[in-house]
């Protein structure tokens, strides 16, 4: 391998034009280097496992990109630059070593490019992206035409890196994670904070400090440092051209009268006792006041007048993923932040808390196995200010997993520290559901982590927009919840989440919902008591309407007619009849469902069927218009009412038969007794199969010897063969497998096709 020292890197990169290849070009740091090299006129190619919108953008600027690492694509390169995330076995690296191609790390290349200008490096464990972006912005507004390189896409700056041939300065964010900041020989260095981090690379704090000290030794001009940070002050303070900033009276540049607003701060700035004026920043938190003060110190020392600095700071917009507001309304605030170190998490949570919302709900994706292992105790203490925390699994960032270290480790630590609101959700794709289901008006929801957790917050934000519209339709009295677990609403107690769970309380709200869903192309599904329902583990996409409360739950008797809303229990109808001396409805006692479900499937028991007792029903059609119909106008058969599959029942009028109180009581007892003695009381969906003509399904299953057959926690009841019971946390998949097993046996052994009576809905989980 040709060493970096053997080529004149600064000249090669900034004064000549060459053929250069970047290995791992899609990463945020590497894409910045690629952008600079293209702007410097080089012939640049790059490879990565996958493309990104960054590589798309770079391709438009002239990058030749391949979503694969192939040695031949870099064989003609005069320089190969690689990211720290690239493994030694990468074919391009292997080949470059054999072919003795000059091979340098990202930071060496950056240092080389920077040497073509007067370098300003911003370093520290936390806040360096914001601070370096702020510095580049203030210098730019100050007319200095700085070039820049920062670790994230900054909308305000146009991109994460830019070479401006007009200016003298180059502002760069230095990445301390792999020790490569020692390559920089800047004119000025700005140090924000130093603490234990990246212990996968550094042995201890002393090793970290040694690398920072080397950078300071190589700094020819001033060292700007935060005097409030203990380690930083100790290392930087004694330097000959050190300039301090902070909140204490001894700092050269000092902030006082700090007024922290929701997402902005106002403060007074003093330079060695002299008041320079007031500054406003539109990035939240006290730590950002400190960061801004570093930029004020730097820019002022470079000769930009304070009023100009203050105005520019006021225009500064936050970097993406740094307290980025994804959704904001009076009811909710959704914020995404890159914080992944315990200190950053605490700081971000403090900021979130200061926003003054009711609760702070947090979803967290730990980043790297090594960090999780090294800082597990610190993570345990970092979430004190969050009301609820849902932790998912670790984002590996090219690391190999470590045995015994997972998201559960973090959740356990947080819990062991005494937090009562922490849960673990190993499935990243379910994270937005867990958090979304907890939210209540007034909450701030925060996603934290350096991986891809922000996508989960984006999903939540998109659904929240729809949920808020649905809420507008059902009004104050109605309820809308996101991702309601349908296991809570089915008697079998299985089923994934409902994307939108809506409880209208009035017929007109229900009608408006139907119209809205039709207009917006949202699927609509109605669920009552969920007693005859099997929801798959992926839940139901779209709007799940649960008409309940108000008119929907009412049961009223007038003469021999009983009017019941679809939300009323069938049982209530039977007992309302009893109270009014009306019989013929006693069989309803044995059905666990509500009126709506009984109508929809013409439920029955004790030889009776729902529609035998119905005088008329009222329903809403697909356009939300109400109709009243008598049974003769509907197409009704055994366990099947097709017209109610496309229409939505709202109430029914049942006809009772005047009968003696004792007779009604006796038949109710009979019904109850039949249910008690022949049906299981365990969690079930009632009868699973329709009775075939030749034999009752329960009898058939019994004769086939399938009672007590199980798949996981789903089991055929030993009491009644047509019932599948949930022995605890059974999944829909298990129940469905058991159903298939029974059907197969019935087919094979008796040639009988068992048709399910239970309604099976939803997506695969
Ligand atoms: N049987 C067995 N073994 C069993 C279960 C039943 O031999 O494990 C025999 C019974 O002894 C009886 C016959 O099968 O001779 C029918 O059983 P049952 O009287 O329990 O009625 P079913 O047809 O299985 C129907 C409804 C039930 C309702 C009962 C009570 C259907 C599919 N089921 O059951 O409704 O509760 O009558 O009247 O029509 C439901 O719809 O979810 C439901 C539970």
Short mmCIF file of C-alpha atoms and ligand atoms in Angstrom, two decimals, residues 531-532 587 590-592 601 603-608 638-639 671 674-675 678-679 685-691 695-703 707 717-723 757, ligand 1:
data_model
loop_
_atom_site.label_atom_id
_atom_site.label_comp_id
_atom_site.label_asym_id
_atom_site.label_seq_id
_atom_site.Cartn_x
_atom_site.Cartn_y
_atom_site.Cartn_z
CA UNK A 531 -67.17 -12.21 19.24
CA UNK A 532 -67.18 -13.93 15.89
CA UNK A 587 -81.90 -17.72 22.99
CA UNK A 590 -76.39 -17.60 24.84
CA UNK A 591 -74.67 -15.32 22.30
CA UNK A 592 -71.76 -13.17 23.46
CA UNK A 601 -74.34 -12.86 10.17
CA UNK A 603 -76.45 -15.39 14.39
CA UNK A 604 -78.42 -18.02 16.17
CA UNK A 605 -78.67 -20.50 19.02
CA UNK A 606 -81.13 -22.99 20.44
CA UNK A 607 -82.56 -23.51 16.97
CA UNK A 608 -83.45 -19.82 16.58
CA UNK A 638 -78.13 -19.45 7.46
CA UNK A 639 -75.34 -17.35 9.04
CA UNK A 671 -80.32 -21.12 27.39
CA UNK A 674 -77.00 -25.05 27.69
CA UNK A 675 -74.20 -22.56 27.17
CA UNK A 678 -71.84 -27.40 26.48
CA UNK A 679 -69.58 -24.47 25.68
CA UNK A 685 -64.62 -16.75 18.94
CA UNK A 686 -67.71 -18.92 19.44
CA UNK A 687 -68.25 -21.60 16.85
CA UNK A 688 -65.45 -21.64 14.28
CA UNK A 689 -67.22 -23.61 11.54
CA UNK A 690 -70.69 -23.52 10.04
CA UNK A 691 -72.58 -26.72 10.63
CA UNK A 695 -73.37 -33.36 10.89
CA UNK A 696 -72.86 -30.54 13.40
CA UNK A 697 -69.26 -29.34 13.10
CA UNK A 698 -68.62 -29.78 16.83
CA UNK A 699 -69.74 -33.38 16.67
CA UNK A 700 -67.55 -34.00 13.63
CA UNK A 701 -64.44 -32.55 15.25
CA UNK A 702 -65.21 -34.64 18.31
CA UNK A 703 -65.59 -37.80 16.27
CA UNK A 707 -60.29 -32.20 20.85
CA UNK A 717 -61.76 -27.02 23.32
CA UNK A 718 -62.24 -30.25 25.18
CA UNK A 719 -65.80 -29.12 25.99
CA UNK A 720 -67.05 -28.38 22.46
CA UNK A 721 -65.30 -29.45 19.28
CA UNK A 722 -66.40 -26.39 17.31
CA UNK A 723 -64.60 -23.97 19.64
CA UNK A 757 -68.35 -19.32 10.34
N1 LIG B 1 -71.52 -32.27 19.92
C1 LIG B 1 -70.62 -33.29 20.15
N2 LIG B 1 -69.37 -32.96 20.54
C2 LIG B 1 -68.96 -31.69 20.70
C3 LIG B 1 -69.86 -30.66 20.45
C4 LIG B 1 -71.14 -30.96 20.06
O1 LIG B 1 -70.94 -34.44 20.00
O2 LIG B 1 -67.79 -31.49 21.06
C5 LIG B 1 -72.89 -32.61 19.52
C6 LIG B 1 -73.90 -32.16 20.57
O3 LIG B 1 -74.05 -33.12 21.55
C7 LIG B 1 -75.12 -31.93 19.74
C8 LIG B 1 -74.61 -31.47 18.38
O4 LIG B 1 -73.24 -31.83 18.34
O5 LIG B 1 -75.79 -33.16 19.55
C9 LIG B 1 -74.76 -29.94 18.20
O6 LIG B 1 -74.10 -29.27 19.24
P1 LIG B 1 -74.72 -28.00 19.98
O7 LIG B 1 -76.07 -28.30 20.47
O8 LIG B 1 -73.73 -27.55 21.00
O9 LIG B 1 -74.91 -26.94 18.89
P2 LIG B 1 -73.97 -26.44 17.71
O10 LIG B 1 -74.64 -26.73 16.42
O11 LIG B 1 -72.59 -26.94 17.87
C10 LIG B 1 -75.10 -24.10 17.62
C11 LIG B 1 -74.54 -22.77 17.25
C12 LIG B 1 -73.97 -22.08 18.50
C13 LIG B 1 -75.00 -21.98 19.60
C14 LIG B 1 -75.47 -23.39 19.88
C15 LIG B 1 -76.51 -23.45 20.99
C16 LIG B 1 -73.68 -23.03 14.97
C17 LIG B 1 -72.48 -23.21 14.12
N3 LIG B 1 -73.50 -22.96 16.27
O12 LIG B 1 -73.98 -24.90 17.99
O13 LIG B 1 -73.60 -20.79 18.13
O14 LIG B 1 -74.51 -21.38 20.75
O15 LIG B 1 -76.02 -23.97 18.67
O16 LIG B 1 -77.78 -23.39 20.54
O17 LIG B 1 -74.76 -22.94 14.44
C18 LIG B 1 -71.85 -19.44 17.39
O18 LIG B 1 -72.59 -19.21 16.43
O19 LIG B 1 -70.74 -18.95 17.54
C19 LIG B 1 -72.34 -20.38 18.39
C20 LIG B 1 -71.62 -20.76 19.40
#
